[in-house]
Amino acid sequence: MNIKHDPNILKFPWSLPNDLDVLLPYYRSKYPPIVNYYEEVAHKIAFDSEAFREYGYLARKELGEAFDKVKHEYETGDQTSLEFLLQIDARFQKMYCYRFWIVNYLFPDGPVHEYFVNNLKDLIRKVVDIGDDVNDFENDIERMQRDLMQGSYGDMYLQQALSGVKLYEQLKQRDETRKILEEAEPLVDEHNDDHRPRINELWEQLYSLITTNEHEYLDLKESLAIPLEQAVMRSSKQPFYNMLTHTVEFREENIELSKRHDGMGSVVDSYRETAKKALAEEEFALFELCYKQAQNFTEFKDIMGTIDTVLLPLWFGLHAQIRDILKAQNPAIPDRPTGPPAVHQHFVWYLPENLKAWAMTPDTEPFNLEAI
């Protein structure tokens, strides 16, 4: 499809509204090849929703593989060496720039996203019936825009809600688990901290049931797989208790969200049918591309964001090690909140001259999974 657009929207942007860590100017200077790389990718996938999805899945796959590789070398390397820790940080930063940031920020928060949102708004105004009431007209436009931007994809919050509905229904299916649930519900509904010990005792009964019966509770084990794993990792059953309490506490809200989500596919289909009748052929093609890419941007923010739960704790722990080494040499160094830019925004001022120069020297080698 030949889409008319300002060529500048495919350029590497100079600013982003959600760039809270001010990484954009740093990446442009630290990794000069990122500019051409992004623009090449943008020309290939900005106006092709399927190509965007293929690239998004590839980026997430390589991000995970790069993380596993660097993590292993970090855990087996000399963590008492400042130079080694800075090298690990630089590798995390490079994979973050080339594989996380493009999909998670440059497209969903940059000029390409703005182009699609603005066009979708303009096209919706052509689709919605003006009617007699201006307020109703504006409300209809807002509702259609919101529904199309969300579409049939459920974000992480909605996915959790849907999982909660499924788990709640599973607990009601067996006499022994339903009995536990029926005692827990009124206690949870009172929102009284005095009930917490008894609520956790009930969840402990459930834990014993599903962990001591190897085959009988496979469906519940699957629905509770993440908190069960966390309970083992943390040597605490609190993640397991918390998920069950939240499932009960928000059961009505989750069911309502589930119902709305179930009907969203037909809502979007009705919008498409209305748009197809109201718009010219080229306009309708743009309408479809806009809402598909809008959904892609929302979905892949979640897909890419799954790395945060493993990357950020490790990365911030690495920063704590760098801080401790530097503070041992210079106790006057101020403590500041950490984040991905900790080295080049804070620690760099206190590094030895040779490491300071190394940290701020441009890296002109493009990203390569084998070489990261």
Short mmCIF file of N, CA and C in Angstrom, two decimals, residues 30-33 94 98 362-366:
data_model
loop_
_atom_site.label_atom_id
_atom_site.label_comp_id
_atom_site.label_asym_id
_atom_site.label_seq_id
_atom_site.Cartn_x
_atom_site.Cartn_y
_atom_site.Cartn_z
N LYS A 30 26.30 7.97 21.65
CA LYS A 30 27.08 6.79 22.07
C LYS A 30 27.09 5.71 21.00
N TYR A 31 25.96 5.51 20.32
CA TYR A 31 25.84 4.47 19.30
C TYR A 31 25.43 5.10 17.96
N PRO A 32 26.32 5.77 17.27
CA PRO A 32 25.95 6.47 16.03
C PRO A 32 25.23 5.59 14.99
N PRO A 33 25.57 4.29 14.85
CA PRO A 33 24.87 3.48 13.85
C PRO A 33 23.38 3.29 14.11
N LYS A 94 23.84 -1.48 25.32
CA LYS A 94 23.82 -1.62 23.87
C LYS A 94 22.65 -2.48 23.41
N TYR A 98 19.50 -1.16 21.00
CA TYR A 98 19.23 -1.71 19.66
C TYR A 98 18.04 -2.67 19.62
N PRO A 362 32.30 6.98 21.71
CA PRO A 362 31.26 6.37 20.86
C PRO A 362 31.59 4.94 20.47
N ASP A 363 30.57 4.10 20.46
CA ASP A 363 30.68 2.71 20.02
C ASP A 363 30.12 2.67 18.60
N THR A 364 31.00 2.52 17.63
CA THR A 364 30.59 2.60 16.22
C THR A 364 30.29 1.24 15.60
N GLU A 365 30.36 0.17 16.41
CA GLU A 365 30.05 -1.17 15.89
C GLU A 365 28.56 -1.43 16.05
N PRO A 366 27.85 -1.76 14.96
CA PRO A 366 26.43 -2.06 15.08
C PRO A 366 26.19 -3.26 15.98
#
